[in-house]
mmCIF file of C-alpha atoms in Angstrom:
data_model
loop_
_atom_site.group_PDB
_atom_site.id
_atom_site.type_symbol
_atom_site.label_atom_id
_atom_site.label_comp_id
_atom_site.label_asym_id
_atom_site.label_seq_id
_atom_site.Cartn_x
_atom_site.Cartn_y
_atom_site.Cartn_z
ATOM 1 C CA UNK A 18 140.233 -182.256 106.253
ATOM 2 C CA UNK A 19 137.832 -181.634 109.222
ATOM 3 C CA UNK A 20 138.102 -184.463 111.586
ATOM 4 C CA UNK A 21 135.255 -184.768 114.661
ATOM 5 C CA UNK A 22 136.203 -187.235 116.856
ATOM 6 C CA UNK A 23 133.406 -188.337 120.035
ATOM 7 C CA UNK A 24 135.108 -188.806 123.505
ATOM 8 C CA UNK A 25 132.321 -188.322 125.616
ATOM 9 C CA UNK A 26 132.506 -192.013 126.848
ATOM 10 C CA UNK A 27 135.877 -192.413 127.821
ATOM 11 C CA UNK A 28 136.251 -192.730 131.599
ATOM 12 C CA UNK A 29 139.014 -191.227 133.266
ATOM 13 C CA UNK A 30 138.985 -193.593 136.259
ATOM 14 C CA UNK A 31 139.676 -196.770 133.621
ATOM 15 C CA UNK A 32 143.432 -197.177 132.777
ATOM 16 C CA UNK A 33 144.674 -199.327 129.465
ATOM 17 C CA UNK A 34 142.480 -200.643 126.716
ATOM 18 C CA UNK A 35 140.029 -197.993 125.127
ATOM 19 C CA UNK A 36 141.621 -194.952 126.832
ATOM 20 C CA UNK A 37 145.308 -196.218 125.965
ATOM 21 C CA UNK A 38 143.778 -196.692 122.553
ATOM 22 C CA UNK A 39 142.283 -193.470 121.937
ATOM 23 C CA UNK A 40 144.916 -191.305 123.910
ATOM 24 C CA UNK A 41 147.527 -193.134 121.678
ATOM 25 C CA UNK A 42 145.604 -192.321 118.225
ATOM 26 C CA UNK A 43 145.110 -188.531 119.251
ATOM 27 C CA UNK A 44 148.533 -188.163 119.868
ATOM 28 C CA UNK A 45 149.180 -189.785 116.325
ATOM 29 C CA UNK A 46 146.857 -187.537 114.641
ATOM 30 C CA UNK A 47 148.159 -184.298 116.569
ATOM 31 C CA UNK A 48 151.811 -185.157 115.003
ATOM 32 C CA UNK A 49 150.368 -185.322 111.385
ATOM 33 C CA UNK A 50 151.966 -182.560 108.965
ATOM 34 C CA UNK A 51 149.518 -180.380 107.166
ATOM 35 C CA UNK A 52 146.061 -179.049 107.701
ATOM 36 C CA UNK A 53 144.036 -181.288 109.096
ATOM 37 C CA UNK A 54 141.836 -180.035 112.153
ATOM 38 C CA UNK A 55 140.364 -182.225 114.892
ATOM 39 C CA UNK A 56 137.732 -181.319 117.371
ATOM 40 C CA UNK A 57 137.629 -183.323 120.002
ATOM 41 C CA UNK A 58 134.274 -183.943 121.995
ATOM 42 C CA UNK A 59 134.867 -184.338 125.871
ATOM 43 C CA UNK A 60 132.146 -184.487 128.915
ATOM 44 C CA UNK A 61 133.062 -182.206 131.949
ATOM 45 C CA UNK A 62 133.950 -185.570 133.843
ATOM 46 C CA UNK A 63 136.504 -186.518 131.054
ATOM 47 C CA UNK A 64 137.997 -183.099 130.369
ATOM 48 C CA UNK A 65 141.591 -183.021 132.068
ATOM 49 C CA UNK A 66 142.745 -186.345 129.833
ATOM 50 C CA UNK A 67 142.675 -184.047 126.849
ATOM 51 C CA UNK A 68 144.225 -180.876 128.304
ATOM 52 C CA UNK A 69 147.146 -181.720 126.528
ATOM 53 C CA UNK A 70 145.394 -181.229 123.391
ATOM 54 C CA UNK A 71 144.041 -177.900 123.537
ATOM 55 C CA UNK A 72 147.237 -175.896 123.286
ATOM 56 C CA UNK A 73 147.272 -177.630 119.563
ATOM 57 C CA UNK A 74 147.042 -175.499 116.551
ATOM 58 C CA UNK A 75 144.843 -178.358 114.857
ATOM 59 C CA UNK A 76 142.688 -179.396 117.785
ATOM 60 C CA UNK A 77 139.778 -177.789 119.147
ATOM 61 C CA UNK A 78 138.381 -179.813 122.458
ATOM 62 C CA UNK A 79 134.676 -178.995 122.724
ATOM 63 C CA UNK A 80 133.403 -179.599 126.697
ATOM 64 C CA UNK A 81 129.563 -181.026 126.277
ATOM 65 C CA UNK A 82 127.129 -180.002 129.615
ATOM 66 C CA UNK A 83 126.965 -183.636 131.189
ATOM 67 C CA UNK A 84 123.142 -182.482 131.364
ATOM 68 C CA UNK A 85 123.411 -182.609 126.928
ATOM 69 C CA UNK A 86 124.709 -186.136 127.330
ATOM 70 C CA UNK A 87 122.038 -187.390 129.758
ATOM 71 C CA UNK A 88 119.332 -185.358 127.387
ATOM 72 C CA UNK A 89 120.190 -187.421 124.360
ATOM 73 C CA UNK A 90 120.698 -190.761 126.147
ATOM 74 C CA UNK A 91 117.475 -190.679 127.096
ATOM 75 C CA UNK A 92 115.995 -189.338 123.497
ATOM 76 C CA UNK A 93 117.558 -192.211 122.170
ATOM 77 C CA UNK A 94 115.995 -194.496 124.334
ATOM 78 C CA UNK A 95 112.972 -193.270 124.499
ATOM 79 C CA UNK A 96 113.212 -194.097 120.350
ATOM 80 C CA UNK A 97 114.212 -197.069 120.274
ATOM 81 C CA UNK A 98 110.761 -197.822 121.766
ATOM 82 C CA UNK A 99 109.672 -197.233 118.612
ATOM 83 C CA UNK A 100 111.081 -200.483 117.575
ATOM 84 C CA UNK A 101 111.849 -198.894 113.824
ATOM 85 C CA UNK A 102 115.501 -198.991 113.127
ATOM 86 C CA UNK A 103 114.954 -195.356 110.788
ATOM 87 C CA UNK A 104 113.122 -193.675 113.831
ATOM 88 C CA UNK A 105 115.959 -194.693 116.169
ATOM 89 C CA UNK A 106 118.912 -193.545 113.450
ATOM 90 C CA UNK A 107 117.031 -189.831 112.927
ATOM 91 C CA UNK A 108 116.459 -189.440 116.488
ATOM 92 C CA UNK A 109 119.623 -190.140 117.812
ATOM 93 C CA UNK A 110 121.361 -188.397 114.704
ATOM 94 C CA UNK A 111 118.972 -185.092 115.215
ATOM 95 C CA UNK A 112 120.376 -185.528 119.216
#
């Protein structure tokens, strides 16, 4: 199984909660037997939590431009004045 899991949000300067969370469940599926594969999405700000993961066999950690993130934040917004719930989900699924 092919697993692609987005961590472009987390924020390295916020300790507990969400990151705990997250950090926690990585480490979890990086200690699963078999052939799963994980790629984990990162932003260039976020990067150095998941160093850890990259020497992994089963995880690939994909950096994303910070200027791709701002791109499709402001796509999606720019959709959602649209007001159509089907224009926002293509949109923001094509970004």
């Amino acid at each position: 199984m092919r697993v692609g899991i987005n961590c472009l949000q987390i924020d390295p300067a916020f300790v507990g909660g969400v990151n705990s969370f997250t950090l926690g469940l990585l480490e979890g599926f990086a200690n699963l037997p078999g052939t799963h594969e994980f790629r984990v999405y990162v932003s260039q700000c976020n990067q150095s939590l998941f160093r850890r993961f990259e020497s992994r066999t089963n995880f690939q950690v994909v950096v994303a431009a910070n200027s791709a993130i701002s791109l499709k934040r402001n796509v999606c917004r720019a959709a959602l004045l649209a007001f159509n719930q089907n224009v926002f989900k293509h949109v923001s699924n094509a970004a």
